[in-house]
Coordinates of C-alpha atoms in Angstrom, one line a residue:
Chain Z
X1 CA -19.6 7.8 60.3
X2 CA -16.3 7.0 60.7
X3 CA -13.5 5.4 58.6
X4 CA -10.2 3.2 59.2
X5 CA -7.7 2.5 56.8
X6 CA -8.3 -1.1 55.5
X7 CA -11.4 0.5 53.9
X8 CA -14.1 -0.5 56.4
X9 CA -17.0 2.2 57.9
X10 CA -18.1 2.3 61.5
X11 CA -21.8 3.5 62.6
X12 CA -22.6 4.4 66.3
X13 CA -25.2 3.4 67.0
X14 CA -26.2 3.6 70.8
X15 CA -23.2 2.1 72.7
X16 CA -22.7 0.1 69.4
X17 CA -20.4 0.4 66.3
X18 CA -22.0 -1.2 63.0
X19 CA -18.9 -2.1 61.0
X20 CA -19.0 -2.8 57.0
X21 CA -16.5 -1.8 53.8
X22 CA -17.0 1.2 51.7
X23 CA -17.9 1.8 48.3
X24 CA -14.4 2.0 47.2
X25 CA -13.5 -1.3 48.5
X26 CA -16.4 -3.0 47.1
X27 CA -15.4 -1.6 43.9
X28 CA -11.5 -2.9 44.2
X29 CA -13.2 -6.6 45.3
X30 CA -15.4 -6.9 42.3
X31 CA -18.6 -9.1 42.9
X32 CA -18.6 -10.8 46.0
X33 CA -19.9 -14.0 46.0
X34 CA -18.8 -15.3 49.8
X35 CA -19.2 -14.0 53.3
X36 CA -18.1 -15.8 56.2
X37 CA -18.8 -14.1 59.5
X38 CA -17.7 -14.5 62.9
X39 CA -18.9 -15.9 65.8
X40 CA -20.4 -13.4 68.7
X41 CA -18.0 -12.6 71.6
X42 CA -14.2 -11.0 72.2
X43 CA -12.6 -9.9 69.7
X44 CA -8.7 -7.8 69.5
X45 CA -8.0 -5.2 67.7
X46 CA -6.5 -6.4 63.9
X47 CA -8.1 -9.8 64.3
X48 CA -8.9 -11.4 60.9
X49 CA -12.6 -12.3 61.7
X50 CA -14.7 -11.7 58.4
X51 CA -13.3 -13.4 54.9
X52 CA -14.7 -11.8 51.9
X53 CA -14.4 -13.5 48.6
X54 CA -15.2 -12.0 45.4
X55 CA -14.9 -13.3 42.1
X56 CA -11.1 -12.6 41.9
X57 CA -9.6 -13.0 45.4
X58 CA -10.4 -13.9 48.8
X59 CA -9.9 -10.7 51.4
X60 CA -10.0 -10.6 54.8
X61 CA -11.7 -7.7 57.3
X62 CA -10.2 -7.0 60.4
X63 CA -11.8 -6.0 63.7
X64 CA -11.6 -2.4 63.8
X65 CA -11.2 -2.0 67.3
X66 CA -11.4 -3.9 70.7
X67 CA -14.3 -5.1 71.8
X68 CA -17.2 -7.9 71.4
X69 CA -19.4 -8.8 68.7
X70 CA -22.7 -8.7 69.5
X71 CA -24.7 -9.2 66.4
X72 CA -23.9 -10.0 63.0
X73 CA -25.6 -10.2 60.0
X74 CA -26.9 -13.6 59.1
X75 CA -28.9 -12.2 55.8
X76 CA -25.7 -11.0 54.5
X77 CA -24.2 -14.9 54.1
X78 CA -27.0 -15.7 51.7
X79 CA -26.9 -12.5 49.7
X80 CA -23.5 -11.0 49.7
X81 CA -23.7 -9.5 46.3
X82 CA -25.5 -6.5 48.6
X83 CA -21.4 -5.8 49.1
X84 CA -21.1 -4.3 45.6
X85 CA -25.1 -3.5 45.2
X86 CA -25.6 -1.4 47.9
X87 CA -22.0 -1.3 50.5
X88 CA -23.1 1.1 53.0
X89 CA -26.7 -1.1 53.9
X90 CA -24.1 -4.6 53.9
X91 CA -23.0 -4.3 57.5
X92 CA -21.2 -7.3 58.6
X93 CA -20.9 -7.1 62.2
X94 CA -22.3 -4.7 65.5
X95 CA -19.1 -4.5 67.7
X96 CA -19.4 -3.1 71.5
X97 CA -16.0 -1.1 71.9
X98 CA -14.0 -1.8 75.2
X99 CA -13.2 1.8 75.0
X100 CA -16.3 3.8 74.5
X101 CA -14.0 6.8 73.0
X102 CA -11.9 4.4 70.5
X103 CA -14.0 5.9 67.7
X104 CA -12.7 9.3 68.6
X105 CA -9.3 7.8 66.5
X106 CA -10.2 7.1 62.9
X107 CA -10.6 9.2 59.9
X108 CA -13.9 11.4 59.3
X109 CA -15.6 11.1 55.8
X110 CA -13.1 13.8 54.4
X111 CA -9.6 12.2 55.8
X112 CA -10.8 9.4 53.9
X113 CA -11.7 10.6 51.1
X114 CA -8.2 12.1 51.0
X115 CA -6.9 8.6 51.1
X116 CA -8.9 7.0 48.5
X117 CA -7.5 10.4 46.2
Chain R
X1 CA -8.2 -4.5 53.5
X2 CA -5.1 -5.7 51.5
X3 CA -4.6 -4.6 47.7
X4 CA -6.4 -1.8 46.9
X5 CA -3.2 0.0 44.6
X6 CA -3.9 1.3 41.2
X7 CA -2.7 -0.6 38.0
X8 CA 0.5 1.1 36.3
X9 CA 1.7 -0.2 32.8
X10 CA 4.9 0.9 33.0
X11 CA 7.4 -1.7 32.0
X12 CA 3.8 -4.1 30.9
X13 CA 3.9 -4.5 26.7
X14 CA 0.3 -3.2 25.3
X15 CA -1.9 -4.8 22.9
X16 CA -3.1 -2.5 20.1
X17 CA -6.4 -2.0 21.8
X18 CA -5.3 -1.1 25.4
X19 CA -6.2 2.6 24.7
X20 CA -9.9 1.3 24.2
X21 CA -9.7 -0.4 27.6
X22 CA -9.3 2.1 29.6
X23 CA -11.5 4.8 27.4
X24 CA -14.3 1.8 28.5
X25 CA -13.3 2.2 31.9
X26 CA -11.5 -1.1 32.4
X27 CA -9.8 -2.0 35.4
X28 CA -6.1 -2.9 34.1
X29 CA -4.0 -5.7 35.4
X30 CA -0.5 -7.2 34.6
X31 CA -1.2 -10.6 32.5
X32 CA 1.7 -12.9 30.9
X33 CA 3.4 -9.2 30.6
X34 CA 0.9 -7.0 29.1
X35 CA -1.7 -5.1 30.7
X36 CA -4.9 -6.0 30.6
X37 CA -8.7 -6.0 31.1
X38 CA -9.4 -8.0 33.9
X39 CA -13.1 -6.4 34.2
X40 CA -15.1 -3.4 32.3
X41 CA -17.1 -1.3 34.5
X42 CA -19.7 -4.1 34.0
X43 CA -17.9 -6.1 36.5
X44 CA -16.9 -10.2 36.4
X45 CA -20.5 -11.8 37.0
X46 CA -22.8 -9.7 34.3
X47 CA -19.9 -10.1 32.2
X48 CA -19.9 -14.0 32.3
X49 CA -23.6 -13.9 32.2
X50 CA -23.7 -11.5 29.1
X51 CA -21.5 -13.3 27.2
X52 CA -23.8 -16.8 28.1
X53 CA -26.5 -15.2 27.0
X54 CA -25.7 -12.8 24.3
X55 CA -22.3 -11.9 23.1
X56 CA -19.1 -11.1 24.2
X57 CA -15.7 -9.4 22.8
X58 CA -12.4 -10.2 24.6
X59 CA -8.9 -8.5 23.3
X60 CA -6.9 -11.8 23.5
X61 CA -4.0 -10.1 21.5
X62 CA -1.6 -11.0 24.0
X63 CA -2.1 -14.5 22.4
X64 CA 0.9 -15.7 20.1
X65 CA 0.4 -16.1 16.5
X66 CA 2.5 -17.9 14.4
X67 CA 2.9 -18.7 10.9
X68 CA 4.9 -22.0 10.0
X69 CA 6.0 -22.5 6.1
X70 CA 8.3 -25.0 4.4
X71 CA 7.4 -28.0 2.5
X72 CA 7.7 -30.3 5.5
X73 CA 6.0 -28.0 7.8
X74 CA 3.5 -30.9 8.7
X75 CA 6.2 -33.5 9.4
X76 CA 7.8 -31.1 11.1
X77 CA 5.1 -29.9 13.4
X78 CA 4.5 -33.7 14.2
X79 CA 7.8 -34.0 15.7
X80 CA 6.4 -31.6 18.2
X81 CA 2.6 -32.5 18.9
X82 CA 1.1 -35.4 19.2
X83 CA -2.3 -34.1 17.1
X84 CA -3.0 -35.3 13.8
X85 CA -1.4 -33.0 11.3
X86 CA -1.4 -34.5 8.3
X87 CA -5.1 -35.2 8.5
X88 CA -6.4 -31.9 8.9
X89 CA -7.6 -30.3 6.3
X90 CA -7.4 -27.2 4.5
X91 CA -9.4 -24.5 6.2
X92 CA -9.9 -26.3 9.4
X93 CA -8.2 -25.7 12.6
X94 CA -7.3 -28.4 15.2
X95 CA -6.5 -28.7 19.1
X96 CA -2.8 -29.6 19.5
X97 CA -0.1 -30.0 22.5
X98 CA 3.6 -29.6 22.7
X99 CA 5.0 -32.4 24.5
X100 CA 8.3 -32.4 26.6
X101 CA 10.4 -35.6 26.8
X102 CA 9.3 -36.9 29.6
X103 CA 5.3 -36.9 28.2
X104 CA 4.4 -33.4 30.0
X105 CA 3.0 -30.3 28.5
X106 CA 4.7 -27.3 27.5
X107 CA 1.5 -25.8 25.8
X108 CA -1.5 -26.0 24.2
X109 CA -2.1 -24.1 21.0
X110 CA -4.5 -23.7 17.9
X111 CA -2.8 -25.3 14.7
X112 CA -4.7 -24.0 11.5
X113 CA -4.4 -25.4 7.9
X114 CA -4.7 -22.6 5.9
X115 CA -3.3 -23.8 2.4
X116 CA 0.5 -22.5 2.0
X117 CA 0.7 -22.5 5.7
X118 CA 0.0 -23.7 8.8
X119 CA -1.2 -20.7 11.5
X120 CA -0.2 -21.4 15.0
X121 CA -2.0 -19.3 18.4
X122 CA -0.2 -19.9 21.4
X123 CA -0.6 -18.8 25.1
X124 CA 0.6 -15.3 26.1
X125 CA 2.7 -16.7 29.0
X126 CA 4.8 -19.7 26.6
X127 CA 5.1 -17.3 23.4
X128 CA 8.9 -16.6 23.6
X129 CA 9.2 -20.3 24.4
X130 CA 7.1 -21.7 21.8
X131 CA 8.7 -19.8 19.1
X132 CA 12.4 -21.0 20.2
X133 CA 10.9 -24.3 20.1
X134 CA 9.4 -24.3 16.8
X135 CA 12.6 -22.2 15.3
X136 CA 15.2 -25.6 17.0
X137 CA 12.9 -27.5 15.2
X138 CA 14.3 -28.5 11.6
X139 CA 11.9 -28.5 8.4
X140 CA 10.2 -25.2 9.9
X141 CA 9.7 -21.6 8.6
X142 CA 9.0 -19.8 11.2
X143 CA 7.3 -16.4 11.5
X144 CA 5.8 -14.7 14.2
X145 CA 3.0 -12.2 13.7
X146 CA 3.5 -9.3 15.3
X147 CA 1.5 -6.6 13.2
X148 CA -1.8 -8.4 14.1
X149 CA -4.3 -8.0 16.9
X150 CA -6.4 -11.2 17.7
X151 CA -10.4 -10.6 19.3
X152 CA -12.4 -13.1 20.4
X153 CA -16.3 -12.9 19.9
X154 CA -18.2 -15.1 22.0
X155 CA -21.6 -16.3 22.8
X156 CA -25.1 -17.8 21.1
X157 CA -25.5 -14.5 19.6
X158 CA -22.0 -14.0 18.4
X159 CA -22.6 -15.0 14.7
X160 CA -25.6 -13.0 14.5
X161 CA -23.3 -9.6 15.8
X162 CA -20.2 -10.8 13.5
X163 CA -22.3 -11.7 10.4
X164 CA -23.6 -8.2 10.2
X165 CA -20.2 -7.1 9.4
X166 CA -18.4 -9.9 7.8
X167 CA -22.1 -12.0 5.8
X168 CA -19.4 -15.0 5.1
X169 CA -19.0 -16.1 8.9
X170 CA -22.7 -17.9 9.0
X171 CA -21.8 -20.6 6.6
X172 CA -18.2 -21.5 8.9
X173 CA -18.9 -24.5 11.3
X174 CA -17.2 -25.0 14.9
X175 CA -13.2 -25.2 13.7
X176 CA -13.7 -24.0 10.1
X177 CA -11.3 -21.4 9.3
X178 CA -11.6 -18.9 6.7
X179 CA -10.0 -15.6 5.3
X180 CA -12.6 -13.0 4.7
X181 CA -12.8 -9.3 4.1
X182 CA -13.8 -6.7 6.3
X183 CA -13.6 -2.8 4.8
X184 CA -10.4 -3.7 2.8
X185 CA -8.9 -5.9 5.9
X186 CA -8.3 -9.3 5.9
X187 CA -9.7 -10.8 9.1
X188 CA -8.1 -14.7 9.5
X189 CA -11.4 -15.9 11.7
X190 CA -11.6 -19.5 13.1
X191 CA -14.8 -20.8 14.6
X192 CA -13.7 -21.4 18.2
X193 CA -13.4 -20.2 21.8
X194 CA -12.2 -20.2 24.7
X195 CA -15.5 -20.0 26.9
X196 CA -17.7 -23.4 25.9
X197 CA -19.7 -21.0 23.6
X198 CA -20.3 -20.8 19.8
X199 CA -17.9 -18.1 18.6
X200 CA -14.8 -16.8 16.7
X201 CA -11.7 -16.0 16.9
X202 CA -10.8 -12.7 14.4
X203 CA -7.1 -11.9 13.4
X204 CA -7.0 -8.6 12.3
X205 CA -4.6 -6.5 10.7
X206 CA -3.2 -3.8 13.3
X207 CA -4.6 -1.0 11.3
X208 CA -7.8 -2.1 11.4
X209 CA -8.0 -3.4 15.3
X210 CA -9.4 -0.6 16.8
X211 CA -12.9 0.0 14.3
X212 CA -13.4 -3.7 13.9
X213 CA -13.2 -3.8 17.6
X214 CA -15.5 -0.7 17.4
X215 CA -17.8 -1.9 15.1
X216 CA -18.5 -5.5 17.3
X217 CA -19.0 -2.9 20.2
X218 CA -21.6 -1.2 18.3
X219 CA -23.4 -4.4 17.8
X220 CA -26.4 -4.1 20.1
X221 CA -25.8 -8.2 21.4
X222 CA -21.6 -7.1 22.1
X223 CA -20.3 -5.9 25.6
X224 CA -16.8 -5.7 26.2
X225 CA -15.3 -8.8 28.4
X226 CA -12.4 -9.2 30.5
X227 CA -9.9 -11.8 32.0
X228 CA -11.7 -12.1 34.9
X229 CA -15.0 -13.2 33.0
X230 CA -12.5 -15.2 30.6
X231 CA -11.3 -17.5 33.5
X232 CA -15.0 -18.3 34.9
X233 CA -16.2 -18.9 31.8
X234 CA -13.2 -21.5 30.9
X235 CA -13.8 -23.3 34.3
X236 CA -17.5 -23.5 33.1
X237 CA -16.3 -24.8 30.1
X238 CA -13.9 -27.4 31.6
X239 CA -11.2 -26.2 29.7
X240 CA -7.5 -26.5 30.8
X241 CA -5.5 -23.1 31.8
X242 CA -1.5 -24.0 31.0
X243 CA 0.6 -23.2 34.4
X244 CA -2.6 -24.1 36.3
X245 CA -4.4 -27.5 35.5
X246 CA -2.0 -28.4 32.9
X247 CA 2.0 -27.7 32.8
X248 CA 5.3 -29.8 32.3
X249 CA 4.3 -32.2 35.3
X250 CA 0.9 -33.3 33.5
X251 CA 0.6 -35.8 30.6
X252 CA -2.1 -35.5 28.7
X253 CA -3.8 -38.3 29.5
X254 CA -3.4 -37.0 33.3
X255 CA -4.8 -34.1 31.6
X256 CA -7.9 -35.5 30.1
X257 CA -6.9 -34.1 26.8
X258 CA -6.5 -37.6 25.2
X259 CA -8.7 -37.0 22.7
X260 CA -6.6 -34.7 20.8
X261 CA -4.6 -37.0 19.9
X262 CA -5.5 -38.4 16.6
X263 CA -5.7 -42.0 15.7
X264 CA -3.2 -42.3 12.9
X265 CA -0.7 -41.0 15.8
X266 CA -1.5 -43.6 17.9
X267 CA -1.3 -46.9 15.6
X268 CA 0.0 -47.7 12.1
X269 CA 3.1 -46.1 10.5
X270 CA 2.9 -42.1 11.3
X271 CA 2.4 -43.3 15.3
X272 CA 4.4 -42.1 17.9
X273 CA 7.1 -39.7 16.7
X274 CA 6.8 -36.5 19.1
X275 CA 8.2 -35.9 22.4
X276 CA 6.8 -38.2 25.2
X277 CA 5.3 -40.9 22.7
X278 CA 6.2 -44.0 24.8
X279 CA 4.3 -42.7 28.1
X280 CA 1.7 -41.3 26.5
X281 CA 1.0 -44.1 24.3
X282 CA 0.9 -46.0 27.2
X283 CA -1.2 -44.3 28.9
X284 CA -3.8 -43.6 26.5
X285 CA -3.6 -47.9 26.8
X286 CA -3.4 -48.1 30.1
X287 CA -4.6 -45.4 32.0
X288 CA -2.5 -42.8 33.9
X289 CA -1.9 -42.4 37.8
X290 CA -4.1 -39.0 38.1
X291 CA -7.1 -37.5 35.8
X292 CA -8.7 -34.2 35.6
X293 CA -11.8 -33.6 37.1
X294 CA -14.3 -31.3 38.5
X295 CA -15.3 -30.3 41.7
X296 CA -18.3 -28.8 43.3
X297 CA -17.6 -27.3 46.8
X298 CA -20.6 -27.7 49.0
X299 CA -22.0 -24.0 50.0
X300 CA -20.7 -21.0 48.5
X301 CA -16.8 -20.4 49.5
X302 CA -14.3 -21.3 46.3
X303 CA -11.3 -23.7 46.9
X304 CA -8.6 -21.9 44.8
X305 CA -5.9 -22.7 42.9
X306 CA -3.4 -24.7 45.8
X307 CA -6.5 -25.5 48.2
X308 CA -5.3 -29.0 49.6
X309 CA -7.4 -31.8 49.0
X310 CA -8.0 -35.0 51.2
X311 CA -10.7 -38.6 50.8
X312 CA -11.8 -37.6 54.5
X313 CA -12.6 -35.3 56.9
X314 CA -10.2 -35.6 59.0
X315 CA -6.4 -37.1 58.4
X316 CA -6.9 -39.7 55.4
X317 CA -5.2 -39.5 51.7
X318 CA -3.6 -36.1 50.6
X319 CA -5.4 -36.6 46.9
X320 CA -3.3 -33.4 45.4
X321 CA -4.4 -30.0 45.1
X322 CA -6.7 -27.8 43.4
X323 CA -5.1 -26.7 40.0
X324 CA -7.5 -23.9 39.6
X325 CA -11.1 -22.7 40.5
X326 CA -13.4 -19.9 41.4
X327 CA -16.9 -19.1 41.9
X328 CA -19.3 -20.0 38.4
X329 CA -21.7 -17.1 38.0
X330 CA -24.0 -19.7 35.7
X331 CA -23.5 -22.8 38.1
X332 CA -24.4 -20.1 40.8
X333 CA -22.1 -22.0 42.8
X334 CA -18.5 -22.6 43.4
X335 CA -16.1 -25.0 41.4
X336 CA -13.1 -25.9 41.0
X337 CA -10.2 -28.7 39.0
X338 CA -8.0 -30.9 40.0
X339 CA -5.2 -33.7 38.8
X340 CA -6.7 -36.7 41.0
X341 CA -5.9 -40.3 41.7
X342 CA -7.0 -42.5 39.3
X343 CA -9.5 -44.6 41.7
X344 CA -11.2 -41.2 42.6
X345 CA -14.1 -41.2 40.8
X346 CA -17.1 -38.7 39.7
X347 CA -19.5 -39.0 42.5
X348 CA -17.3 -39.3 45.0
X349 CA -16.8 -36.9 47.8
X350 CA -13.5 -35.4 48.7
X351 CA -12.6 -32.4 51.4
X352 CA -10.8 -29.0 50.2
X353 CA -8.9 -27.4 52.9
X354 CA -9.5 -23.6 53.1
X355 CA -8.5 -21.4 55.9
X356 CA -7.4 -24.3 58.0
X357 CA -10.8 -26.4 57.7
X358 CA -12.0 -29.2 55.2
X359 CA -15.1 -28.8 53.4
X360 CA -16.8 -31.6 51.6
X361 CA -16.8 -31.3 47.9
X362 CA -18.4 -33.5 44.9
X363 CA -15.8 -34.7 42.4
X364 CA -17.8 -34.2 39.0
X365 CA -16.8 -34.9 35.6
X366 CA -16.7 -32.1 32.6
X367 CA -17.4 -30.0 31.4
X368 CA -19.3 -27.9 34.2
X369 CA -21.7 -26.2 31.8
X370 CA -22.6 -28.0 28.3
X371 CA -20.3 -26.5 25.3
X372 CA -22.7 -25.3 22.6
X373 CA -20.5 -25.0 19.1
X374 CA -21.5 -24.9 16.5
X375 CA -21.1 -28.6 14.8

């Protein structure tokens, strides 16, 4: 498992990465009561493509990495309070990287832990 | 993900029961200048839905409180409001505006009749404000209180928690208001809220804050509540949030808050007098160019506060914009207020703009979620 810095967790899986937000950041959202997720295809780097909205403030995820989406998780639109209930089982999207090695770059479980303090 | 920094009081004013927010784990946020609750460890929806169901305590000590004396206090105080003054009686409290000039709203605020005195509660955000208003006003004593905390308990099981402390609560009907005793404190307690819910309001000496505060805790029906909580539960309620769905722009006709304004203030000799009379008068006669009303955003994304609103799909009227809204954890469902033209009617639909694309919503009239007081 791998981390980036806006607080979102990436999961090989085969030539895949399975992308959703951490614990922490569930915690700073409060209950989320809105998921809106992209459309499968191309995506950039930084790209704004899920909005999150919680009962204080709408947030935005960002694509963690070049690539195409290739699945995302419809169940999650009907039930996003899974977010704060169980954050690591609320994956948004399933991303194949244009660079197979581009998870080599982000934190491991203890760099981010570091970060959170 | 944006946001994410720690809260820091430093330069915030506390209330006297902030150490008890963050011994209870509350996630602290700067609010009108203090620091504040906005959530317990709870979190926003079971906070809601405990305080509909059950009973809820909210530290609204950032609130103004204000005593006005004089013998011509209530003449006075009608200068500034367009409420009736003079008719209220003694140990019942009353929903009142101040009006600018020009027929807008400076605030809303609690006005008390509590014999010798009139007791004022004013927004957090207008305090400084309010008082040099009331103190350029002639015929007025003013005094702020300042060595008082204020709680709010709220909820269908609030009386049962409160009355197990303080018996004399259960005979006090929705905007009595009464002075009772509580272990050598005098608690000033009206029968009101901020949330549609039966409840009180409980001014309490500042020695005596933190156990009373304790001692509602303690009540097995009492969780703690926060801001967050406190705004969906107003939107359920309908209820107007100054610097959001009611400011200096906003009449209160515009406002839907009409019906505070008593009869003997509309017609006969004590009519008119207060700041904005001849507009609002004519108004409350006539109508006024926008109204206050509900909306219900089809799905499940919220049109804040600022969402641009539209009669079609796709170019049509710009109807205004949202004035505030959020997600209602009882409704299940999104929702939202707005100042709208006057021929924009409940059951009509309108489109929200968010994130670049217009959603349909229902225009709705309110309250969201029935009131319950205690009559």
């Amino acid at each position: 498992m791998k981390y980036t810095e806006e607080h979102e967790w990436l999961r090989p899986e085969g030539d895949l990465v399975v992308v959703g937000i951490t614990a922490h950041a569930a915690e700073q959202l409060g209950d989320v009561v809105f998921v809106e997720l992209p459309e499968p295809g191309p995506v950039e780097k930084g790209a704004e493509i899920v909005v999150i909205e919680s009962v204080k403030a709408a947030s935005d995820i960002v694509a963690p990495l070049d690539g195409e989406i290739v699945e995302i998780n419809e169940a999650l639109a009907e039930t996003p309070g899974q977010i704060n209930e169980a954050p690591l089982e609320a994956w948004f999207f399933k991303i194949r990287p244009a660079d197979p090695a581009a998870l080599e770059g982000f934190m491991d479980e203890a760099a981010y832990k570091a970060l959170i303090g | 993900m944006a946001g994410t920094a720690g809260s820091d009081h430093d330069g915030l004013a506390c209330t006297g029961l902030h150490g008890l927010h963050v011994e209870l784990g509350a996630k602290m946020v700067p609010f009108a200048g203090y620091d504040m609750p906005v959530s317990y460890p709870m979190g926003v929806l079971r906070e809601h839905l405990h305080t509909r169901a059950a009973a809820g305590l909210f530290d609204v000590g950032h609130m103004g409180q204000v005593i006005l004396r004089g013998p011509d206090r209530v003449a006075a105080l009608e200068r500034l409001v367009p409420a009736d003054i003079a008719g209220l009686a003694e140990g019942r409290q009353r929903y009142a505006l101040f009006t600018t000039p020009e027929g807008g709203i400076l605030d809303d605020l609690m006005v008390a009749n509590r014999g010798d005195h009139l007791f004022l509660v004013v927004n957090a955000a207008n305090k400084a404000a309010d008082l040099a208003h009331l103190a350029a006003t002639p015929g007025l004593e003013v005094t702020p209180v300042t060595d008082r905390g204020l709680l709010a308990l709220q909820g269908p099981q609030a009386e049962a928690a409160l009355a197990r402390l303080v018996p004399g609560v259960a005979a006090m009907r929705f905007m009595d208001v009464a002075s009772l005793d509580w272990q050598g404190a005098e608690l000033w307690i009206s029968r009101s809220g901020y949330t549609g819910e039966d409840g009180f309001e409980i001014s309490v000496p500042a020695a005596a804050e933190r156990d009373l505060a304790r001692a509602l805790l303690d009540q097995p029906e009492v969780a703690p509540i926060g801001l967050g909580a406190r705004d969906s539960l107003r939107l359920e309620a309908g209820l107007p949030l100054h610097g959001h769905d009611i400011d200096t722009t906003t009449t209160p006709v515009e406002a839907a808050l009409g019906w505070s304004i008593g009869k003997a203030r509309r017609t006969g000799p004590r009519a008119g007098g207060f700041p904005g009379a001849d507009r609002i008068l004519a108004e409350l006669e006539t109508g006024a160019p926008r109204r206050r009303l509900g909306l219900r955003p089809e799905g499940r994304a919220p049109m804040r506060e600022g969402t641009p609103l539209f009669d079609a799909p796709e170019g049509g009227r710009a109807l205004g914009q949202v004035a505030s809204g959020g997600f209602g954890p009882s409704l299940e469902a999104p929702l939202a207020m707005a100042l709208l033209p006057a021929d924009i009617a409940p059951g009509a639909q309108i489109w929200g703009e968010v994130r670049g694309k217009r959603q349909p919503a229902q225009v709705v009239s309110l309250p969201f979620v029935p009131s319950r007081f205690k009559r």
